[in-house]
Each structure stands twice: as structure tokens, then as C-alpha cells.
PDB file of C-alpha atoms in Angstrom:
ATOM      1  CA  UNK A 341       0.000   0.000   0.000  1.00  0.00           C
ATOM      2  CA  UNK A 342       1.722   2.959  -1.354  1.00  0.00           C
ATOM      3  CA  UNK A 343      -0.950   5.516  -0.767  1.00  0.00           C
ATOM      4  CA  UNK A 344      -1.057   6.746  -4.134  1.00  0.00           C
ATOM      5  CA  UNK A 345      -4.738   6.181  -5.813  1.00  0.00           C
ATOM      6  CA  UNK A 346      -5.376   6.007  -9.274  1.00  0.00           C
ATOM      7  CA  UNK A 347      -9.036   6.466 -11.274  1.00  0.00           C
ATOM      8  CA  UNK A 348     -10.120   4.482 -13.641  1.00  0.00           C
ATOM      9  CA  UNK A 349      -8.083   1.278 -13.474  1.00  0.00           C
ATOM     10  CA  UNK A 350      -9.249   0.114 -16.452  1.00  0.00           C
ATOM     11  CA  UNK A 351     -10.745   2.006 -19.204  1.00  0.00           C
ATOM     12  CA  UNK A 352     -11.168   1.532 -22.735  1.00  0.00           C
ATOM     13  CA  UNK A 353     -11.431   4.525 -25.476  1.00  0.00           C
ATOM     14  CA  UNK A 354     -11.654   4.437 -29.425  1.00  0.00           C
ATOM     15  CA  UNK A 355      -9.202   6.168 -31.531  1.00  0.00           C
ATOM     16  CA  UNK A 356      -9.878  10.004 -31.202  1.00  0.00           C
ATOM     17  CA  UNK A 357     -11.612  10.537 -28.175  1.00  0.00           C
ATOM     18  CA  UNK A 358     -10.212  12.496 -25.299  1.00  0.00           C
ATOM     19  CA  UNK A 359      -9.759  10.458 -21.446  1.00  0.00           C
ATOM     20  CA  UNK A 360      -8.843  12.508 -18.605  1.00  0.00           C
ATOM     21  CA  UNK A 361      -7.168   9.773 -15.319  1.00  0.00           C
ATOM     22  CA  UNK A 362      -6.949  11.125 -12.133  1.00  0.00           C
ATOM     23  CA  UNK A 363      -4.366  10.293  -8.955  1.00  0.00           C
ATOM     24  CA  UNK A 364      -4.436  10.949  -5.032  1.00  0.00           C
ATOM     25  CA  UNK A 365      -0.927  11.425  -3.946  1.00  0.00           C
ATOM     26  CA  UNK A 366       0.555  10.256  -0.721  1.00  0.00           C
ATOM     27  CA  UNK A 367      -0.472  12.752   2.227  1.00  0.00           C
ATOM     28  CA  UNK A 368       1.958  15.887   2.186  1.00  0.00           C
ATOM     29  CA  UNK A 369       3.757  14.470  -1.557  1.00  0.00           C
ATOM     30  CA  UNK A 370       3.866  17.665  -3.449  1.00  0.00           C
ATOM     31  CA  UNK A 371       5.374  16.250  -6.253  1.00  0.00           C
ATOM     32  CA  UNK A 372       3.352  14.353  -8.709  1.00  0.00           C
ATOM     33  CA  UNK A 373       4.873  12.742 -11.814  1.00  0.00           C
ATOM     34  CA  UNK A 374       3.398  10.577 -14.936  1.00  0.00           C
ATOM     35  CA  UNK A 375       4.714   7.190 -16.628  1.00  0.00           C
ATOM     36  CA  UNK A 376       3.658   5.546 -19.792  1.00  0.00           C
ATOM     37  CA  UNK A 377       4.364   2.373 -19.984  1.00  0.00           C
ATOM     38  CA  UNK A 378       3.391   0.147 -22.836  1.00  0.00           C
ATOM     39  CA  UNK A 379       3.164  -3.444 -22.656  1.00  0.00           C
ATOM     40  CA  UNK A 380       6.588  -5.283 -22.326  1.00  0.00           C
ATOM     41  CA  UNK A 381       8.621  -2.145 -21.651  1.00  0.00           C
ATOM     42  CA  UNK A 382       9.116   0.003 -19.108  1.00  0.00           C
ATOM     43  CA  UNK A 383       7.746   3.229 -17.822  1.00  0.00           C
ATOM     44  CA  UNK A 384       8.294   6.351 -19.603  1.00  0.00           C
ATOM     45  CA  UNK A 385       8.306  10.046 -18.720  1.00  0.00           C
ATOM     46  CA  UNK A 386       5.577  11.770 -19.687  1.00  0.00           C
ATOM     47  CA  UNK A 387       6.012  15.015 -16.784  1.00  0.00           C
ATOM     48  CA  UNK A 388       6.381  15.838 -13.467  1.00  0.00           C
ATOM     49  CA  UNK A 389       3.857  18.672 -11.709  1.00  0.00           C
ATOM     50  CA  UNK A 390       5.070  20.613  -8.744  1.00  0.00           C
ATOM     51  CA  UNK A 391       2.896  22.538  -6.750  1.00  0.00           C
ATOM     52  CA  UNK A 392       0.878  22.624  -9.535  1.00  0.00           C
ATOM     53  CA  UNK A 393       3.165  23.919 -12.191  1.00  0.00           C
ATOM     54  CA  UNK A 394       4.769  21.854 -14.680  1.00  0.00           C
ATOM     55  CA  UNK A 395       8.475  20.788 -13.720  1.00  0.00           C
ATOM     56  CA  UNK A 396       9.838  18.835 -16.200  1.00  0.00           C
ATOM     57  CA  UNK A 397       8.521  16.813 -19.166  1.00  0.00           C
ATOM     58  CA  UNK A 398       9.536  14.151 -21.343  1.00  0.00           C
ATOM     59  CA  UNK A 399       9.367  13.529 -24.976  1.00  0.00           C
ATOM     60  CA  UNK A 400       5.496  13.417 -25.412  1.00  0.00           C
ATOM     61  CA  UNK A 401       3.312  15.521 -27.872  1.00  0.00           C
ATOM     62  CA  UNK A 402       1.138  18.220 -26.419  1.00  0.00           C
ATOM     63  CA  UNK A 403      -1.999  16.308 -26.813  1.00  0.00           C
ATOM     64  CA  UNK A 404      -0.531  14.980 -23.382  1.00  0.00           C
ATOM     65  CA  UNK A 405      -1.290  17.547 -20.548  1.00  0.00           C
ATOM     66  CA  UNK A 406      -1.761  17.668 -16.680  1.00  0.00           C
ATOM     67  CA  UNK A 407      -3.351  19.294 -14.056  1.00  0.00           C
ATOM     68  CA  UNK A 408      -2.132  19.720 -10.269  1.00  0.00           C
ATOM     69  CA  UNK A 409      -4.498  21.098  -7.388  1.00  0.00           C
ATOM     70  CA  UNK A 410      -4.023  22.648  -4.164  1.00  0.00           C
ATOM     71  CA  UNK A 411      -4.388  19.169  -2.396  1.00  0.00           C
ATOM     72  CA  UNK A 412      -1.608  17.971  -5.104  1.00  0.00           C
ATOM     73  CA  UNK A 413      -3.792  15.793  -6.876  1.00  0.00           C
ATOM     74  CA  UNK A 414      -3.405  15.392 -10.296  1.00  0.00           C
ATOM     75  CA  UNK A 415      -5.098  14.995 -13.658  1.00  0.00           C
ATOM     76  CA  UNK A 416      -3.365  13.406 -17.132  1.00  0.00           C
ATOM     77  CA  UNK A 417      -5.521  14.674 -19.850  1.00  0.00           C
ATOM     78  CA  UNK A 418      -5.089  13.124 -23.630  1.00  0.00           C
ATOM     79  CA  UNK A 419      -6.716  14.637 -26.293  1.00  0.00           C
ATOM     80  CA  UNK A 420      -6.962  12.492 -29.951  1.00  0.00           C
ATOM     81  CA  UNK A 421      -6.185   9.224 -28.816  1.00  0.00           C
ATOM     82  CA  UNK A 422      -4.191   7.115 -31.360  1.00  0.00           C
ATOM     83  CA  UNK A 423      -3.886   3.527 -30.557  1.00  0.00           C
ATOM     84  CA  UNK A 424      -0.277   3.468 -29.799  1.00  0.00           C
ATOM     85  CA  UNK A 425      -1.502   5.684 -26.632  1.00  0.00           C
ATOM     86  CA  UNK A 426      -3.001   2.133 -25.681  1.00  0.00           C
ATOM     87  CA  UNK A 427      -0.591   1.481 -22.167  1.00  0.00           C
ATOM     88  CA  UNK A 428      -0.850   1.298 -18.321  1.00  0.00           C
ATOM     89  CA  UNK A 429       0.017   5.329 -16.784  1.00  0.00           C
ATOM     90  CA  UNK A 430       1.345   5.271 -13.682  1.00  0.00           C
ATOM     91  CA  UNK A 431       1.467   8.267 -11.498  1.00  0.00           C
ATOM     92  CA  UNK A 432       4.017   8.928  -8.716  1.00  0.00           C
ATOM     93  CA  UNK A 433       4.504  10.974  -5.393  1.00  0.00           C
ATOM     94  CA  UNK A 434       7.445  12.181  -3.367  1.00  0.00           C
ATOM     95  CA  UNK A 435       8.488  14.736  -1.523  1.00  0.00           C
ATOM     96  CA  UNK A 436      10.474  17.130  -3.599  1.00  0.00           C
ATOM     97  CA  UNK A 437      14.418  16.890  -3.237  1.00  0.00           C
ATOM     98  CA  UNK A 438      17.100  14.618  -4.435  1.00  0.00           C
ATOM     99  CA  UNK A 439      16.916  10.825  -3.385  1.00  0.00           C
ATOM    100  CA  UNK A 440      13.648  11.157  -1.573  1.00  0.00           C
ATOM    101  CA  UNK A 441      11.352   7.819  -2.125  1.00  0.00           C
ATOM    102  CA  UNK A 442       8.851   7.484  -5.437  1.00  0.00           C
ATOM    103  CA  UNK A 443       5.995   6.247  -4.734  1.00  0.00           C
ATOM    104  CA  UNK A 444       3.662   4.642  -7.596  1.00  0.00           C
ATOM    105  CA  UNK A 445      -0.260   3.739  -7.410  1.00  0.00           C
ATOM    106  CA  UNK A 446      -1.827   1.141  -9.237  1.00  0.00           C
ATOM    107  CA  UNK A 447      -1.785   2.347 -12.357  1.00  0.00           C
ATOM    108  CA  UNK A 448      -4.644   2.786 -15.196  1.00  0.00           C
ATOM    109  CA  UNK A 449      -5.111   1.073 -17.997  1.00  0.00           C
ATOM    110  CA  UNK A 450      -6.157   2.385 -21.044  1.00  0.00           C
ATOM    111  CA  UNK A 451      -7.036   0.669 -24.201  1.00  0.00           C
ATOM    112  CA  UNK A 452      -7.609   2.206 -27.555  1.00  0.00           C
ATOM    113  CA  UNK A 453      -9.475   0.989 -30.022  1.00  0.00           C
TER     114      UNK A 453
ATOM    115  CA  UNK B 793      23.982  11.677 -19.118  1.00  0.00           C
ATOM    116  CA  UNK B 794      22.230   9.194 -16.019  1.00  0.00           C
ATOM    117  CA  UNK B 795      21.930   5.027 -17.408  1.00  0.00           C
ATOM    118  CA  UNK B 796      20.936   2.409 -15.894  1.00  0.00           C
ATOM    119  CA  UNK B 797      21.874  -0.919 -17.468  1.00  0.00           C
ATOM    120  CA  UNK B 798      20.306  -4.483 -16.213  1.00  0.00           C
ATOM    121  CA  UNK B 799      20.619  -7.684 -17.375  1.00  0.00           C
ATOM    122  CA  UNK B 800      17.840  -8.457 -20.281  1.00  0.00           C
ATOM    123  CA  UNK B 801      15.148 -11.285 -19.312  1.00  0.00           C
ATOM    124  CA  UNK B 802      13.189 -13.177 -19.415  1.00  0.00           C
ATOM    125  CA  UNK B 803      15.185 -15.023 -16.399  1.00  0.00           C
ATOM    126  CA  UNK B 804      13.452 -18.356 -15.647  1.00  0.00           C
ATOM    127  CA  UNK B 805      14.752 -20.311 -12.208  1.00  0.00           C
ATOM    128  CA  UNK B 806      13.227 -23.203 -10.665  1.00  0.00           C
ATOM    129  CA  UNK B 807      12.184 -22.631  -6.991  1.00  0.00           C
ATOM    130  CA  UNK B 808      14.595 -22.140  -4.008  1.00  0.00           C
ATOM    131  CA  UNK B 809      17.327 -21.351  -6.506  1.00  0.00           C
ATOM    132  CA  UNK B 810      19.932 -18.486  -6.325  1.00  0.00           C
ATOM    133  CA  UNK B 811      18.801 -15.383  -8.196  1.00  0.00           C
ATOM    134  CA  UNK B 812      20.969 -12.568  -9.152  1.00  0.00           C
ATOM    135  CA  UNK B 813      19.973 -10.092 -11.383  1.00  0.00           C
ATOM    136  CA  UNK B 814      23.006  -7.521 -12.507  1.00  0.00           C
ATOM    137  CA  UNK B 815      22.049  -3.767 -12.660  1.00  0.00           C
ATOM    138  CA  UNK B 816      25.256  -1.156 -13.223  1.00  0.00           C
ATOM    139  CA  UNK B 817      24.542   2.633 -13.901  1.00  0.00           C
ATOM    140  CA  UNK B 818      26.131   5.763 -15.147  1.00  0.00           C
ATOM    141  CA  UNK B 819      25.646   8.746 -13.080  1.00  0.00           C
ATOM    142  CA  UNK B 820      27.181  12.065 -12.060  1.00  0.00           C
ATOM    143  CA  UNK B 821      28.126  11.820  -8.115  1.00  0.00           C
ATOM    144  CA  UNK B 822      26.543   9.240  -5.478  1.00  0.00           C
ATOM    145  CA  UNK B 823      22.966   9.027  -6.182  1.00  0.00           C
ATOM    146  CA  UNK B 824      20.595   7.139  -4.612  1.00  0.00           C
ATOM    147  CA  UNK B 825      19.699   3.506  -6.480  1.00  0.00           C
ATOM    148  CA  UNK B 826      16.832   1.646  -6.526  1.00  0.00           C
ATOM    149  CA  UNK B 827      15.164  -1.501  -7.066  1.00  0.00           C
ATOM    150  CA  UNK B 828      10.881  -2.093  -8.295  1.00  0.00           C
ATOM    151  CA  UNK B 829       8.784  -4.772  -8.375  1.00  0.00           C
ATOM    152  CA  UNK B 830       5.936  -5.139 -10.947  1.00  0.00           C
ATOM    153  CA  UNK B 831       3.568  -8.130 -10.090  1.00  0.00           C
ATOM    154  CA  UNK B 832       1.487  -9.432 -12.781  1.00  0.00           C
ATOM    155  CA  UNK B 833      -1.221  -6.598 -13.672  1.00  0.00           C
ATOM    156  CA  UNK B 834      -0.101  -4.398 -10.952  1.00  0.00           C
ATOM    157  CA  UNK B 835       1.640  -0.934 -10.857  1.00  0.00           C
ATOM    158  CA  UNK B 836       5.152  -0.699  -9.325  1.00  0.00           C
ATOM    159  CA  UNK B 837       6.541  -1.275  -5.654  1.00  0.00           C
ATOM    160  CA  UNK B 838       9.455  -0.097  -4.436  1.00  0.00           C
ATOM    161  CA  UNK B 839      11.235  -3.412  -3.173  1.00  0.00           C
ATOM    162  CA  UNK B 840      14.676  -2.102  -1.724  1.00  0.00           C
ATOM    163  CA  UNK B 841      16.392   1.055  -1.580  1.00  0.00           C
ATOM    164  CA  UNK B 842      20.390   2.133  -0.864  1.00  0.00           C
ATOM    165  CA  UNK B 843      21.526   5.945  -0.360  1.00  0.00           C
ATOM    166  CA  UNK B 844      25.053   6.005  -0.119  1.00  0.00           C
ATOM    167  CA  UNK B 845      27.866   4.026  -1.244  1.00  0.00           C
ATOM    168  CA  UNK B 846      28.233   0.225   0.331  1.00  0.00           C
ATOM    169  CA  UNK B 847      24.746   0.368   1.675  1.00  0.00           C
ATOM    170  CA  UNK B 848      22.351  -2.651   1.507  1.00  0.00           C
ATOM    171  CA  UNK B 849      19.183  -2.566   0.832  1.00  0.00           C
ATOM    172  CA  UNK B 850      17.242  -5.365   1.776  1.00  0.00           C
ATOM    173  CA  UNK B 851      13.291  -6.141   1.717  1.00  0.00           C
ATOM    174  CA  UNK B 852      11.313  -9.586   1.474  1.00  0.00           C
ATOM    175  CA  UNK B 853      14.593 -11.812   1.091  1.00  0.00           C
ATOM    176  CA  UNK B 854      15.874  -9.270  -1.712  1.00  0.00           C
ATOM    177  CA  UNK B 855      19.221  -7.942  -0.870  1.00  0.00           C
ATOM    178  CA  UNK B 856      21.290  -5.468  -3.230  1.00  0.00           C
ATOM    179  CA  UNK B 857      24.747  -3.549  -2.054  1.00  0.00           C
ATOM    180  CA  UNK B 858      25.513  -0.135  -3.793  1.00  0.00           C
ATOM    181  CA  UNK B 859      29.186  -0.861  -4.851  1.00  0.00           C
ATOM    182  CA  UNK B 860      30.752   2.639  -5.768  1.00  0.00           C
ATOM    183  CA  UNK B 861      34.066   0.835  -7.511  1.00  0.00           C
ATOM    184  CA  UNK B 862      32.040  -1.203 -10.103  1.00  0.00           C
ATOM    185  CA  UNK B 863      28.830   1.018  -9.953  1.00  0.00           C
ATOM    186  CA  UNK B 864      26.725  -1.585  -9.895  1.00  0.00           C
ATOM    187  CA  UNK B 865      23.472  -3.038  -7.259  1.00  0.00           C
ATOM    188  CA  UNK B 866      23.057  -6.226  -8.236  1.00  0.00           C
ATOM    189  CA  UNK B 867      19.502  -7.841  -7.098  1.00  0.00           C
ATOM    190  CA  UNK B 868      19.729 -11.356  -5.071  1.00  0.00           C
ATOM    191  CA  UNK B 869      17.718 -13.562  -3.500  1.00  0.00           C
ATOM    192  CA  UNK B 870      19.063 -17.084  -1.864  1.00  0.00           C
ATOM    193  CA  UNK B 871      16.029 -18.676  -2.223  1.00  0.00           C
ATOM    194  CA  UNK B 872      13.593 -17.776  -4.482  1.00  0.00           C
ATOM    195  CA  UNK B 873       9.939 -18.723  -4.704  1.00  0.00           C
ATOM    196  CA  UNK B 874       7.186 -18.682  -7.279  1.00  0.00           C
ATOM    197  CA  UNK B 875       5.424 -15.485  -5.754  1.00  0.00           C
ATOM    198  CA  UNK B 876       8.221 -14.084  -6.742  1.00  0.00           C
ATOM    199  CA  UNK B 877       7.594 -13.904 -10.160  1.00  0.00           C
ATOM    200  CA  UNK B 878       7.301 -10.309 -11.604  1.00  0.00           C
ATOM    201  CA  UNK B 879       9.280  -8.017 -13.588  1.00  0.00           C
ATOM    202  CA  UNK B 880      12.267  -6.187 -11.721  1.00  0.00           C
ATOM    203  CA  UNK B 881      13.636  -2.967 -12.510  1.00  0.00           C
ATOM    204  CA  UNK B 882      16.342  -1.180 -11.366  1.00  0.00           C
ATOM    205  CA  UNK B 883      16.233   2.802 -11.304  1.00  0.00           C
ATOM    206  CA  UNK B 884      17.838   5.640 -10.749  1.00  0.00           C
ATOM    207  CA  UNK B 885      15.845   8.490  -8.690  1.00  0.00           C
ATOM    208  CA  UNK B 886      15.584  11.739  -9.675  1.00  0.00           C
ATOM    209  CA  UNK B 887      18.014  14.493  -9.601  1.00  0.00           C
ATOM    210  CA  UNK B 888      18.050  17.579 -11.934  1.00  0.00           C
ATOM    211  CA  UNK B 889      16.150  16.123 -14.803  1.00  0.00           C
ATOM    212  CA  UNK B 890      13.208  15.252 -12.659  1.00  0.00           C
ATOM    213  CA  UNK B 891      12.203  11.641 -13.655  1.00  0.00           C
ATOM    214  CA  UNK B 892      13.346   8.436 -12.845  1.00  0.00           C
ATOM    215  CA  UNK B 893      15.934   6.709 -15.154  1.00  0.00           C
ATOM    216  CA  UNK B 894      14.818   2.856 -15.028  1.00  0.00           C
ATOM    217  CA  UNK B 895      16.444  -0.130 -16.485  1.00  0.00           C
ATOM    218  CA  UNK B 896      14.388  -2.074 -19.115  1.00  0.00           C
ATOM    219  CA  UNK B 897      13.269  -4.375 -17.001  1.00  0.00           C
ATOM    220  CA  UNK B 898      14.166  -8.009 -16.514  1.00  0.00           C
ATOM    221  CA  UNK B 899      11.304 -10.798 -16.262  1.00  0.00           C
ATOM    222  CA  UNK B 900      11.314 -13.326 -13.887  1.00  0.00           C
ATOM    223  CA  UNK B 901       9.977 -17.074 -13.954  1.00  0.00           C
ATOM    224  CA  UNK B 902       9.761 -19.037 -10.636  1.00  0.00           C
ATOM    225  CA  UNK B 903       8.634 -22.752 -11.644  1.00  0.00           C
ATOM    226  CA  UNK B 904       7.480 -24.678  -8.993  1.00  0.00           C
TER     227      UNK B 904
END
């Protein structure tokens, strides 16, 4: 139990339609980041959010955006869905500063078709 | 810039034999390194952590020793068993670039 909630954690879209997931970071985390990770690999970068401006952000297209509240929850909003976008996304908390613990809910999966 | 390099899978052991799973990185000072679990369909644990050079981290039978002169944190277990099976990734945290660097992953299969 990391303490890190994901919503939906399974959903499944077709091919142009927009999906919004949501994630409940560990109590006092004000650092939220996002993974991609596609079947067989591993995670992937998509960005980080710290109080609730964007930090950092990997190579993704701008369809990919995020949202972080007050409470540091956070929202990964894809627009156009293609069907490579079909993958589990992962978000992660920590406290912000080098070496502190990443923590990683459940995960949601999303499937394109 | 930051690697992380592990051993490529799928590794496939029969139970209550020796695992060892190599992991070596590439990384500007003495970062923290750490080791995930993925369970079949789940999202990722941290198994075991070390934050300075010839720590051990150790979690659940896992044991892995930071080794500064070979930059490496190999994974081992002396006895594995069949809930063990998952994928295993070793990772880098954070520092500047503000994501985690992670191996590629290597799959393990415990047979009974």
C-alpha cells in the first residue's frame, strides 16, 4: 500500500476521443509525476507537476497535458487518442528533493481501439 | 547523461534457486539507487532502496549492495519462490532532470 490512488483502473477509449485519469498522492507528496508504460517495456516520462506547475517533461506531444491542485492531486488529460496511446500510466509521489522515495499507485489502464 | 543498465530477461529459475539479477549505472556523483517490483497486472513497488555508497538494501529476502568501484546493485535472492515472479527494474531516482531513469526491465519465472 503505497498511498497513491489512481481512477479508472481500467478504461477503454476508441481512436480520437479524449480520457482525462486522475491520482491521489501520498499525504503531504507535493510532487506528482506521470509514466507511460506500454506493454513489455518500461515506464516512460511523460512530466512531473510541482505545486501545480509543470516541472519537467519528457518527450510526449502536447496532446498529453496535466493538471495539479491545491491538495496535489493530479489529472493526465489526452486529447486524440491514437492507438499506440493504448498502455498502463502510472502516477508517482514524493516529496520534492534529491533521493527522496517514489511512490507509484496502481496504475490505469487504457485501451484504444 | 544518467543510465541504468540491467541484465535483459526473461530469467526463468526453478524454486529455491539463487537469483541474481546484474544492474550497473552511469551517473554524475553518489545518487541514490533503486530496485521495483511489478507483479502481474499491478503498478510498481518499491522493493529495496540504498543511499550512499556500500549500503544494503534489503526487503522480502531481496538484498542489493551499492558498490561505488564497479557502480553496480546487483539484485539477489538465496532462495527464491514462485510469488516471486514479476518483472524487476532497477532505477535511478531523480536528480536535476526530474524523472526516474529505469532499467528495461528483466522478467522473472519461478517454476514450482
Amino acid at each position: 500500500e503505497t498511498g497513491v490512488t489512481q481512477s479508472p483502473t481500467h478504461l477503454i477509449k476508441t481512436r480520437g476521443q479524449q480520457v482525462t485519469l486522475r491520482c491521489s498522492s501520498q499525504s503531504g507528496h507535493n510532487t506528482v509525476s506521470w509514466y507511460q508504460q506500454a506493454l513489455g517495456q518500461g515506464p516512460q516520462f511523460i512530466f512531473q507537476y510541482y505545486r501545480e506547475e509543470e516541472n519537467g517533461r519528457g518527450n510526449f506531444p502536447p496532446r498529453f497535458s496535466g493538471l495539479q491542485f491545491p491538495n496535489y492531486s493530479s489529472e493526465l488529460n489526452v486529447n486524440a487518442l491514437e492507438l499506440d496511446d493504448s498502455a498502463l500510466y502510472l502516477c508517482a509521489s514524493s516529496l520534492a528533493g534529491v533521493g527522496n522515495t517514489i511512490y507509484f499507485g496502481e496504475g490505469s489502464w487504457l485501451t484504444v481501439v | 547523461g544518467n543510465s541504468v543498465t540491467q541484465m535483459e530477461g526473461p530469467v526463468t529459475l526453478s524454486e529455491e534457486a539463487f537469483l541474481t539479477i546484474n544492474c550497473t549505472y552511469t551517473a554524475t556523483g553518489y545518487p541514490s539507487l533503486f530496485w521495483y517490483v511489478q507483479y502481474p497486472g499491478e503498478g510498481l513497488q518499491l522493493l529495496l532502496k540504498a543511499t550512499k555508497a556500500d549500503d544494503k538494501g534489503s526487503n522480502k529476502g531481496f538484498e542489493a549492495t551499492y558498490r561505488k568501484e564497479t557502480t553496480s546493485f546487483h539484485l539477489e535472492k538465496g532462495s527464491v519462490q514462485v510469488s516471486d515472479s514479476a518483472v524487476y527494474f532497477c532505477a535511478l531516482p531523480p536528480n536535476r532532470d526530474d524523472k526516474i531513469i529505469f532499467g528495461k526491465g528483466t522478467r522473472l519465472h519461478i517454476l514450482p
